[in-house]
Coordinates of C-alpha atoms in Angstrom, one line a residue:
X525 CA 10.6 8.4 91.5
X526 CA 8.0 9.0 88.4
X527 CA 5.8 9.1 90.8
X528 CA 6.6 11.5 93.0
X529 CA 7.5 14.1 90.0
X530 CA 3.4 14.3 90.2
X531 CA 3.1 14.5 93.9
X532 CA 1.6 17.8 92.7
X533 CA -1.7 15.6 91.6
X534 CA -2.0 13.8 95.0
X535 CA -3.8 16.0 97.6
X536 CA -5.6 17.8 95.0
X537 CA -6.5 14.4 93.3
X538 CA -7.7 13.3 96.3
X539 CA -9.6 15.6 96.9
X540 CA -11.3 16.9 93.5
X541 CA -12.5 12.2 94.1
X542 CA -13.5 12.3 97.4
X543 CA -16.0 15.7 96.3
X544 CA -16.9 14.1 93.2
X545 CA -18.3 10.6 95.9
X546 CA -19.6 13.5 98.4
X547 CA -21.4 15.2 95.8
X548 CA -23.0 11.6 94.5
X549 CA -23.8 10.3 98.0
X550 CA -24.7 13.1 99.5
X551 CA -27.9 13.0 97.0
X552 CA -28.1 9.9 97.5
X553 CA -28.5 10.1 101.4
X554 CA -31.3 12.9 100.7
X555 CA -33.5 11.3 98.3
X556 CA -33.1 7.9 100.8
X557 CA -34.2 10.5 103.5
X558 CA -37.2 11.3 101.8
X559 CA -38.6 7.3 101.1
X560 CA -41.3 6.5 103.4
X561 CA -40.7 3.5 105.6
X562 CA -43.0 0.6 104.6
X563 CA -43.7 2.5 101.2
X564 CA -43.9 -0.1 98.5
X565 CA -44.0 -0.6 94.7
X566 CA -47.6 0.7 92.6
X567 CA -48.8 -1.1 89.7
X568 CA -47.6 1.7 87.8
X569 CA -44.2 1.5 89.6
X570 CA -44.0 -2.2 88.6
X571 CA -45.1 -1.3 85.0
X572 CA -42.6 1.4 84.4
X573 CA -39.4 -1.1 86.0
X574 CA -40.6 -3.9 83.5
X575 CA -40.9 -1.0 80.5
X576 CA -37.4 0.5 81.4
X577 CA -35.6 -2.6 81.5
X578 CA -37.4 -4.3 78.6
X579 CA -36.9 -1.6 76.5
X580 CA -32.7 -1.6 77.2
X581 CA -33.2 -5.4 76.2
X582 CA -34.8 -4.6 72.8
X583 CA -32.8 -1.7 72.1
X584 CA -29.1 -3.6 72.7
X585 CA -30.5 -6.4 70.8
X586 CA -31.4 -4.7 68.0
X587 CA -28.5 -2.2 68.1
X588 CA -25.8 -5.2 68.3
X589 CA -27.6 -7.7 65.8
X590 CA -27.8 -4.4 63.2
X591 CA -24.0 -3.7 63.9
X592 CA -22.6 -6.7 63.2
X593 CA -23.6 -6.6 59.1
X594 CA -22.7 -2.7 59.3
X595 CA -19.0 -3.2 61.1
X596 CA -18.4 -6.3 59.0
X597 CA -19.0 -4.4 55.4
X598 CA -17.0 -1.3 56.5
X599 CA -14.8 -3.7 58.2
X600 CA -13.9 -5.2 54.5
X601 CA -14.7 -2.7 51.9
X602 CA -13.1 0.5 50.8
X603 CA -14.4 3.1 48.9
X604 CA -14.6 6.8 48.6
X605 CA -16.1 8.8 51.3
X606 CA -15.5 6.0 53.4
X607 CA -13.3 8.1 56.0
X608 CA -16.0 10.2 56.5
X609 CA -18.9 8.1 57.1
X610 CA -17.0 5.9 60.1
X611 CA -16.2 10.0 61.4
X612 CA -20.0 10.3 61.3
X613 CA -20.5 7.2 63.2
X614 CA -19.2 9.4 66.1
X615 CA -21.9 12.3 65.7
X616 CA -24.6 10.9 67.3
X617 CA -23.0 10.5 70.9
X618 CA -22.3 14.6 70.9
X619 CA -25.9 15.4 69.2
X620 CA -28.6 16.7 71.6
X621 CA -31.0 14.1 72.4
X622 CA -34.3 16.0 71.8
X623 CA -32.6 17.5 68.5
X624 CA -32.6 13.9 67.2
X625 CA -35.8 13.1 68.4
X626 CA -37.4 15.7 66.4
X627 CA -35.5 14.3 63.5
X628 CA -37.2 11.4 63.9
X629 CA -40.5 12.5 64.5
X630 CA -39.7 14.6 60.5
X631 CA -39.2 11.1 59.1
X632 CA -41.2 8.6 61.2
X633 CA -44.1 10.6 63.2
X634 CA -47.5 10.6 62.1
X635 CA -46.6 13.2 59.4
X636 CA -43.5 12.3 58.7
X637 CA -41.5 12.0 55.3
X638 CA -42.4 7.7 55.8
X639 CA -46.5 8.4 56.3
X640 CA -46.3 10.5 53.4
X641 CA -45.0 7.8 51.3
X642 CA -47.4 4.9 52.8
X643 CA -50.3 7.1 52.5
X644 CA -49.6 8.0 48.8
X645 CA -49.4 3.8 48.5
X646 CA -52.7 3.6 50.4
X647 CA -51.3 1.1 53.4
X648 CA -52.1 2.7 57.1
X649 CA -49.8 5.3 59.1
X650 CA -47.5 3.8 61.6
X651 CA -47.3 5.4 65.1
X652 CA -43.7 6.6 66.5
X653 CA -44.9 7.2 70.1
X654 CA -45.2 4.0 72.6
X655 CA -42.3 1.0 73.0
X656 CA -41.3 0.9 69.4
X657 CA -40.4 4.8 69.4
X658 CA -38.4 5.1 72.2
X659 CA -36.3 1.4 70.9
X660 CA -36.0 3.5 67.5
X661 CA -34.8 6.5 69.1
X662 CA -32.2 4.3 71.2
X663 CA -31.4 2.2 68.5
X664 CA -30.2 5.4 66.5
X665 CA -28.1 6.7 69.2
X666 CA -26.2 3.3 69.6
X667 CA -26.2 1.8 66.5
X668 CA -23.4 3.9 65.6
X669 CA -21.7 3.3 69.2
X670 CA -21.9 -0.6 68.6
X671 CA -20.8 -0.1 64.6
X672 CA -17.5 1.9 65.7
X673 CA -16.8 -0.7 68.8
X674 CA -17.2 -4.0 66.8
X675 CA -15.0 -2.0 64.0
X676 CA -12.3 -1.8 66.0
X677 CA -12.1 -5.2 67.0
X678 CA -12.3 -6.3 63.5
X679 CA -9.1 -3.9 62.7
X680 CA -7.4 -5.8 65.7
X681 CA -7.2 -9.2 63.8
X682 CA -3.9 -9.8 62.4
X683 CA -3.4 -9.4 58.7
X684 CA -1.8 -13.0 58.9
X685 CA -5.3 -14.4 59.4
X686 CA -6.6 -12.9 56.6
X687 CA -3.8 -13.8 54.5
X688 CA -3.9 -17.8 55.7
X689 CA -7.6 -18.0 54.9
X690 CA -6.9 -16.3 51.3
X691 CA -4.3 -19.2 51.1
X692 CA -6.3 -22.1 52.1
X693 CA -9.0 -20.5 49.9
X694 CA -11.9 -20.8 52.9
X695 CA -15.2 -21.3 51.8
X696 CA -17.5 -17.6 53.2
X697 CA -19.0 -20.3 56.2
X698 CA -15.2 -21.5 57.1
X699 CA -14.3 -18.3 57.3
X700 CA -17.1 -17.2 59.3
X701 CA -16.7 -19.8 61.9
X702 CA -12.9 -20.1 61.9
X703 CA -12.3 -16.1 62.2
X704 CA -15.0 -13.7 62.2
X705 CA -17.3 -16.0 65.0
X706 CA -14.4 -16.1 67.5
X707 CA -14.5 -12.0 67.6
X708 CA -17.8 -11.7 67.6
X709 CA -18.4 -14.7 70.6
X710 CA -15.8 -12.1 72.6
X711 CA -16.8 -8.3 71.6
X712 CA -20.4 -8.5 71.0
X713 CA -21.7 -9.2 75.1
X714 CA -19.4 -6.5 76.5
X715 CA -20.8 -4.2 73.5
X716 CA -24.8 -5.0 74.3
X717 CA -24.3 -4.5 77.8
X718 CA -23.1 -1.4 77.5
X719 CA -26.0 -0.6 75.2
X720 CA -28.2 -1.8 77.8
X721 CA -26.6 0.2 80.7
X722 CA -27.3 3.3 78.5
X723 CA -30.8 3.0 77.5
X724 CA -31.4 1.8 81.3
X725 CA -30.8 5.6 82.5
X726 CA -32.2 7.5 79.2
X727 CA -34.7 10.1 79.6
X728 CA -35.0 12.8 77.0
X729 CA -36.0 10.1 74.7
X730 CA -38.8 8.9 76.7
X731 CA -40.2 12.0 78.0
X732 CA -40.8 12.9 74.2
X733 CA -41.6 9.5 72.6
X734 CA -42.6 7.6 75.8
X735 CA -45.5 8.3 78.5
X736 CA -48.7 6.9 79.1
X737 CA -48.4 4.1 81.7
X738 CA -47.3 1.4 79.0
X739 CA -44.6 3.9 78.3
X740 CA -43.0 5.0 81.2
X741 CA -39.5 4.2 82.4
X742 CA -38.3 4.8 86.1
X743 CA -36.5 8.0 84.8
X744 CA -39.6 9.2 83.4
X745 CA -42.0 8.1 86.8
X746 CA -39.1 10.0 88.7
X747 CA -39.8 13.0 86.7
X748 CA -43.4 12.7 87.0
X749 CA -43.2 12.2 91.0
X750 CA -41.0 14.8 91.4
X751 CA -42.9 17.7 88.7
X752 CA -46.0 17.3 88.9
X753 CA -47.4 15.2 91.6
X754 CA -44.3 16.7 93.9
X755 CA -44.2 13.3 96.1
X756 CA -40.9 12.9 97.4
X757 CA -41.5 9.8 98.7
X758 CA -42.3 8.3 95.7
X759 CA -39.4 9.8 93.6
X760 CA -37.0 9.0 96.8
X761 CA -37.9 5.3 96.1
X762 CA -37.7 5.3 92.5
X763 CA -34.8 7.0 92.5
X764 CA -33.0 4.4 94.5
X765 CA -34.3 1.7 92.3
X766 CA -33.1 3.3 89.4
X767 CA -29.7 3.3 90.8
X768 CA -30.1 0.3 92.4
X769 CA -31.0 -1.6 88.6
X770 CA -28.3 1.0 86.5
X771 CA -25.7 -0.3 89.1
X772 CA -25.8 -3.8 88.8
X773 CA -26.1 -3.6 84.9
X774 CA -23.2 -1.7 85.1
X775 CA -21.1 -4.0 87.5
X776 CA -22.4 -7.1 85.1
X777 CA -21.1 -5.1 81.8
X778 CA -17.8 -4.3 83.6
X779 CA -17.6 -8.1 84.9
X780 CA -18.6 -9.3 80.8
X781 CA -16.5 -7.2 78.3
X782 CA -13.5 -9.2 78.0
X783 CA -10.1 -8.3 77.1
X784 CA -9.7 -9.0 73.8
X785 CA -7.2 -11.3 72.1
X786 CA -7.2 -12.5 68.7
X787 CA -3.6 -13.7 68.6
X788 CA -0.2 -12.4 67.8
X789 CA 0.4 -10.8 64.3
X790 CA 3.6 -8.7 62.6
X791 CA 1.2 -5.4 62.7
X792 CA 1.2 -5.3 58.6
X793 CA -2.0 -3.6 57.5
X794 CA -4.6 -5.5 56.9
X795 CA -5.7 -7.0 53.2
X796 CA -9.0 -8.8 53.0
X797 CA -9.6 -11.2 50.0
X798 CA -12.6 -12.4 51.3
X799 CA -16.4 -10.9 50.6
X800 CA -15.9 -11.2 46.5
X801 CA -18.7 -12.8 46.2
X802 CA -21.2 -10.6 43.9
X803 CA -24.2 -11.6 47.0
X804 CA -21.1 -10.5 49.7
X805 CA -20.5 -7.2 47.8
X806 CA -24.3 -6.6 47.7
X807 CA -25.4 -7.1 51.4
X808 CA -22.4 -5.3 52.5
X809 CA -23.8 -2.2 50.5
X810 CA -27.2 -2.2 51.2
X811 CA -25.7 -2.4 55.0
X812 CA -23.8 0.2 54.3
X813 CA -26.3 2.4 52.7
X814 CA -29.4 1.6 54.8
X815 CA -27.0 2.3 58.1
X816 CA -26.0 5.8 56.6
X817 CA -29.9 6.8 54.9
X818 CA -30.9 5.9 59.0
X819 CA -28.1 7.9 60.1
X820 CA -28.3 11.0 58.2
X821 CA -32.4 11.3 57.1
X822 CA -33.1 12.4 60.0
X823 CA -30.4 14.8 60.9
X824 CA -30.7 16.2 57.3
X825 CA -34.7 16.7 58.4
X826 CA -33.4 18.9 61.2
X827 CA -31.4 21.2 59.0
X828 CA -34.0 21.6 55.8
X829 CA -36.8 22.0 59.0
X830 CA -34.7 24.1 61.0
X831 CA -34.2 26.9 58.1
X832 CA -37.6 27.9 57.3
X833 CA -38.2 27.8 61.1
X834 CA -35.2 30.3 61.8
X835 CA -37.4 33.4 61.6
X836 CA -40.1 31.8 63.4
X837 CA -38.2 31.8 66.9
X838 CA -39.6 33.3 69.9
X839 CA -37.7 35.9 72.3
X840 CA -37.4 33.0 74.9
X841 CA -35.0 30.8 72.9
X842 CA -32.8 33.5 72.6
X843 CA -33.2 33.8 76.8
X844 CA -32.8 30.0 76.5
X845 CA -29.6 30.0 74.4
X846 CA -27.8 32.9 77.1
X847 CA -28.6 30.2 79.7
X848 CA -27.4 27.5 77.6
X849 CA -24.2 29.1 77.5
X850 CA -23.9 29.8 81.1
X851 CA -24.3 26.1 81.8
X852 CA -21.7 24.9 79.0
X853 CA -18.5 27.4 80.6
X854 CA -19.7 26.4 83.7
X855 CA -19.5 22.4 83.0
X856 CA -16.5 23.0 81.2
X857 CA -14.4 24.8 83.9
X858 CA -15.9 22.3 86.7
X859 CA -14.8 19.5 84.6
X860 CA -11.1 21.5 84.4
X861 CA -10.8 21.6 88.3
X862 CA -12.3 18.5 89.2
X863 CA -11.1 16.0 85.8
X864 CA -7.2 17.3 86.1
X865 CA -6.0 16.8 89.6
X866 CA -8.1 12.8 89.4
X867 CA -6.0 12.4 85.9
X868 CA -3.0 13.7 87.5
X869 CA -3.8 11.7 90.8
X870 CA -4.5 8.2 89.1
X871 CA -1.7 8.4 86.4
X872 CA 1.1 8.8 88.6
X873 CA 0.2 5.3 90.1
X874 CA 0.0 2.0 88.5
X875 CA -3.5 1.2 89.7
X876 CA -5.8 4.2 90.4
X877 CA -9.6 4.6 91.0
X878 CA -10.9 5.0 87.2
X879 CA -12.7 2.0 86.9
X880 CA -14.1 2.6 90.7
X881 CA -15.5 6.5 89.4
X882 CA -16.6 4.9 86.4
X883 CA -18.5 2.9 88.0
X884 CA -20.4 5.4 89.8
X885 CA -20.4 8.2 86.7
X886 CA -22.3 4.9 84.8
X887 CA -24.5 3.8 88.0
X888 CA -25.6 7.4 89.5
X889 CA -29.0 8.7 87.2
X890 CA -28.9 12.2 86.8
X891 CA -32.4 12.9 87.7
X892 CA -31.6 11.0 91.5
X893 CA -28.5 13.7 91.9
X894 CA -31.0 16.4 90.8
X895 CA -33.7 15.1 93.1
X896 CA -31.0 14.7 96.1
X897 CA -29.9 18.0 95.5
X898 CA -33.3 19.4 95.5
X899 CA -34.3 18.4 98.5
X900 CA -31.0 19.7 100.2
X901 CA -31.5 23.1 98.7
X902 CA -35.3 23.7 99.4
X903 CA -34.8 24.1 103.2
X904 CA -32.3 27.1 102.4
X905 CA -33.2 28.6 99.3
X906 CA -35.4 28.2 96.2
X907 CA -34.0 25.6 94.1
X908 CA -34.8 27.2 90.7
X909 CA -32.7 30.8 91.5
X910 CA -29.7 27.6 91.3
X911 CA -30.8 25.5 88.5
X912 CA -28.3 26.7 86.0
X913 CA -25.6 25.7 88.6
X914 CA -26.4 22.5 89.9
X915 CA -27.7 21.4 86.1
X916 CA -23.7 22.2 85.0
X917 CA -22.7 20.4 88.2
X918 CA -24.7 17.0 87.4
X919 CA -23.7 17.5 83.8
X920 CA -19.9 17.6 84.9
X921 CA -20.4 14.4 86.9
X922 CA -21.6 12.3 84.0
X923 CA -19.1 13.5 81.8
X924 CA -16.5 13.2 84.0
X925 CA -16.0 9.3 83.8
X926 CA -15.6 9.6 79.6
X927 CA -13.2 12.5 80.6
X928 CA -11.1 10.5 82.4
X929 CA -10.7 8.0 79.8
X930 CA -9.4 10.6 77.5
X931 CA -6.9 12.1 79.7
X932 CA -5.6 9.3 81.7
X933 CA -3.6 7.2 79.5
X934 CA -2.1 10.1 77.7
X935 CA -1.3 12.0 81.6
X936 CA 0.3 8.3 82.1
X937 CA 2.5 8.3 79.6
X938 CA 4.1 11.5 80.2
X939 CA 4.7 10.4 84.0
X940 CA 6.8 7.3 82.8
X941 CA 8.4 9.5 79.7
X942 CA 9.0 12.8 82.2
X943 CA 9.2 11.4 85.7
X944 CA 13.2 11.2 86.4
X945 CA 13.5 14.3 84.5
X946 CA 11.4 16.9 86.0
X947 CA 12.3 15.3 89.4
X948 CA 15.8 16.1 88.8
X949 CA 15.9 19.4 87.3
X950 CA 13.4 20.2 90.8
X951 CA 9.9 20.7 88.6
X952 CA 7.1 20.7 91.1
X953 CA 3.0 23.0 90.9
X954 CA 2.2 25.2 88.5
X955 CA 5.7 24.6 86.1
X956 CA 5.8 21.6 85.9
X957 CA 2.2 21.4 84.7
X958 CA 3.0 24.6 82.5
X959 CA 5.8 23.2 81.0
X960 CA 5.8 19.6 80.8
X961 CA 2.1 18.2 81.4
X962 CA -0.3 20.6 79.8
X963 CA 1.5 21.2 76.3
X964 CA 1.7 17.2 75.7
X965 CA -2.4 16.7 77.4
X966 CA -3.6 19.7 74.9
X967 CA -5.2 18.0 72.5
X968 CA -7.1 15.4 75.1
X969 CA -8.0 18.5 77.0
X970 CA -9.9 19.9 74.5
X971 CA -11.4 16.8 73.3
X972 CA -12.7 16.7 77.2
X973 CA -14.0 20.2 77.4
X974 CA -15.7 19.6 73.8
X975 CA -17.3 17.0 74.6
X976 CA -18.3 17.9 77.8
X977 CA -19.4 21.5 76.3
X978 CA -21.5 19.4 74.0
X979 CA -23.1 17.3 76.3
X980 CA -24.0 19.7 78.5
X981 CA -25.7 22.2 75.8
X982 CA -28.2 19.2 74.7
X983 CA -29.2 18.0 78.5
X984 CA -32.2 17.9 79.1
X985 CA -32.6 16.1 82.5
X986 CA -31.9 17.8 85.4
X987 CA -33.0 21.4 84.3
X988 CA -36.7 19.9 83.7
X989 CA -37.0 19.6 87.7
X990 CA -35.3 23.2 88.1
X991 CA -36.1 25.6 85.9
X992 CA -38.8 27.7 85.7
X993 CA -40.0 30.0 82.9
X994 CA -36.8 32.6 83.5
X995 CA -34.2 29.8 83.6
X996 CA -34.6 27.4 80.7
X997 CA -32.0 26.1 78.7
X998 CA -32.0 25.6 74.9
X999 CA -33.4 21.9 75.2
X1000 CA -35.8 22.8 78.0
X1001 CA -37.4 25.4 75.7
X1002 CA -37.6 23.4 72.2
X1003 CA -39.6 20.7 74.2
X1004 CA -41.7 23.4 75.4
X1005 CA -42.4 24.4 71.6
X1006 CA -43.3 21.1 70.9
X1007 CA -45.6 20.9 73.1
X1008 CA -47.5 23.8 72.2
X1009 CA -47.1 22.3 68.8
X1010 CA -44.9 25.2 67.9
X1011 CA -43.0 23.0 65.5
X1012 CA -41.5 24.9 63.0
X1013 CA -40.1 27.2 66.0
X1014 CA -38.9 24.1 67.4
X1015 CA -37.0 23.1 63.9
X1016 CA -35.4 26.4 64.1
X1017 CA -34.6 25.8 67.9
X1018 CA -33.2 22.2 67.1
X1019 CA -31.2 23.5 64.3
X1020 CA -29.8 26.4 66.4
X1021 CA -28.6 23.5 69.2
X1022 CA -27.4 21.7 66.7
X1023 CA -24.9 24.3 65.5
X1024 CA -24.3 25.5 69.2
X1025 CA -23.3 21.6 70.1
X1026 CA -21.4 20.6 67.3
X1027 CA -19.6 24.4 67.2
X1028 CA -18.4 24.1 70.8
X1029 CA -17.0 20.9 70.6
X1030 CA -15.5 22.0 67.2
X1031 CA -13.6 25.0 69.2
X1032 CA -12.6 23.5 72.5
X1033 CA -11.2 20.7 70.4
X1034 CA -9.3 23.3 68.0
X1035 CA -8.0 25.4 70.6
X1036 CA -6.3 22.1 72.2
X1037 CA -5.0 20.8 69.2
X1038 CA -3.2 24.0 68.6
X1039 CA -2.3 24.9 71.5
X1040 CA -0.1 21.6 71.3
X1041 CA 1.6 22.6 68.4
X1042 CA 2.0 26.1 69.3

């Protein structure tokens, strides 16, 4: 009977899922349409697979293995500010990619804040461009992912544990083996792949740190067949690669990641005795410390670089940021239309399609929907007069499987708390989600259309194939000041983003928390 208190959610469900697979397939379909029969793999095609996937490798190895120390000191040590730093852990999955990226190049590029220092020493300059710049760059996007992962399985061991081991007085290696070894041995696989299936599909990062044909990942050849060399073919079979390879890393994380277990408890709050040591206290803060300096350098580059570069900005990024905009309300109100009715749809059953539109969110690259969709446009009109559209459209899609995590659960829980209720007293449309749904999914609502907002301000992926000089976005146009070398317009540019970013999610998640307890 709970469930058909939400029939409301069905058709519309239904349907809002079936355009989200058209939408993905039907790209899909065009860019296969394109791939020349018989057409095979380059040398450079071969390169830029082996680069793409050997670079996830490296940066889910080192993202994991510099976790664990990270998680495990914040994990057993309190101190002021504390609260704050694990918030910021959660501020480099809503920053804009190339806004971080010239962060980096502040601190690490060839003159950055860490030349200056080796040069003043006399030891040679180190290079941030190639292999080792894009794993940097991914490693500083998911090193706080991993950290905040691994730190909630540590808060899921039962305090009992910790209190036993106090008791029985476990040397630091017992303790290890006997507690700490049988979370990680469970958490960290499911964490790396994930890692991995992210870096697999990254773009911004390698477009700007990447290139050359050592450097190249299939995203980036995609671009590059699409852009410049304008061969179809080529970017039809690439494309398909890619989503043949982000697929079946995504299928093996989903098949990996396990549930995790670590034993019944009485849910007291956790005490930890163990880590007195003075050598335990001392690697936990240097983990702790070196994790936040990597963190926050570069993003406090950004901000001292962006101020002096304020006055320094062209007319175009002001264009840019009016486009930006446009994009962002448009992402946000697609994700309203399509992310509801799916919520609505899957919560009112026991076993819905979220792990089956996950799955395509994770395996679909964004550049393959923007080349699909290309290529279905060009015959009727000129793709770039609808590149602000179909960029807020591709931008929806990948947020849409996060979105759904958000609102499901909560959406669930008022089914089974308001089912018999609002069946009884006749609640069906528009009431029942005015009075009973939307007030209690608020606050998860504007988490979703924050972090959607967000997201879609700092893309830069499927714009680069549509825009032209009239139509860029906000990331679009900082890359184009760095390459013109523009770079203190392009600190004022990143700062700008920044604030746009961080502000929107900031509202939409405002206005949803108060419009709960209004």
């Amino acid at each position: 009977m709970a469930r058909r208190a939400l029939s409301i959610s069905t058709k519309t469900g239904i349907s809002a899922a079936a355009l989200v697979v058209a939408l993905i397939l039907g790209a899909l379909i065009a860019v296969i349409s394109k791939a020349e029969a018989g057409a095979g793999f380059t040398r450079a095609d071969w390169m830029a697979l082996r680069f793409t996937v050997w670079q996830a490798v490296l940066s889910a190895l080192f993202s994991v293995v510099l976790a664990v120390p990270v998680a495990r000191a914040l994990a057993r040590r309190q101190f002021v500010g504390r609260g704050v730093l694990v918030t910021l852990l959660g501020a480099p999955f809503i920053l804009p990619v190339i806004v971080a990226v010239l962060g980096l190049l502040t601190v690490f590029g060839r003159n950055g804040w860490l030349n200056l220092v080796l040069a003043h020493f006399g030891l040679p300059p180190v290079s941030i461009y190639g292999l080792h710049g894009v794993v940097l760059a991914h490693v500083f996007f998911n090193l706080p992912l991993a950290t905040r992962l691994l730190l909630q399985a540590w808060q899921t061991v039962p305090a009992e544990r910790f209190r036993l081991a106090a008791l029985l007085r476990l040397t630091p290696w017992a303790f290890f083996r006997v507690i700490e070894w049988p979370l990680l041995r469970q958490i960290v696989p499911g964490v790396a792949a994930l890692v991995f299936v992210i870096c697999l599909t990254s773009f911004a990062v390698a477009l700007t740190l990447g290139g050359g044909p050592r450097a190249t990942t299939l995203e980036l050849a995609i671009y590059q067949a699409f852009r410049f060399d304008f061969d179809l073919g080529r970017a039809a079979l690439l494309s398909v690669t890619q989503l043949v390879v982000a697929g079946g890393a995504a299928v093996l994380a989903l098949a990996i990641i396990p549930t995790l277990s670590m034993g019944g408890g009485q849910d007291r709050p956790q005490q930890r005795w163990d880590g007195q040591l003075i050598l335990q206290r001392g690697l936990d803060g240097v983990a702790i410390l070196g994790a936040a300096g990597f963190l926050l350098l570069p993003l406090a580059a950004v901000v001292l670089r962006g101020v002096m570069g304020l006055g320094r900005l062209p007319p175009e990024v002001w264009t840019a940021v009016g486009s930006t905009m446009i994009v962002v309300v448009l992402s946000v109100g697609l994700l309203g239309l399509m992310a509801l009715p799916m919520a609505g749809w899957i919560a009112s059953r026991a076993r819905g399609g979220i792990e089956a539109i996950g799955l395509l969110g994770l395996s679909a690259s964004p550049l393959m929907i923007g080349t699909g969709w290309f290529i279905l446009i060009n015959p009727f009109a000129y793709p770039a007069d609808l590149a602000l559209p179909v960029t807020a459209l591709v931008n929806t899609l990948m947020a849409l499987p996060f979105c759904l995590r958000i609102l499901v659960p909560r959406l669930r829980e008022t089914v089974q708390d308001f089912g018999r209720l609002t069946l009884s007293l006749g609640l069906t449309g528009w009431p029942l989600w005015r009075w009973v749904i939307l007030p209690r999914l608020a606050p998860q609502i504007g988490f979703a259309a924050g972090l959607t907002g967000a997201l879609s301000a700092g893309d830069l992926g499927v714009i680069a194939l549509f825009a032209d000089a009239e139509r860029a976005t906000l990331p679009l146009q900082m890359y184009r000041l760095m390459g013109a070398y523009q770079m203190e317009a392009a600190a004022g540019a990143a700062l700008l983003l920044l604030m746009m970013a961080l502000g929107i999610f900031w509202a939409c998640d405002a206005v949803g928390r108060r419009y709960a307890t209004a």
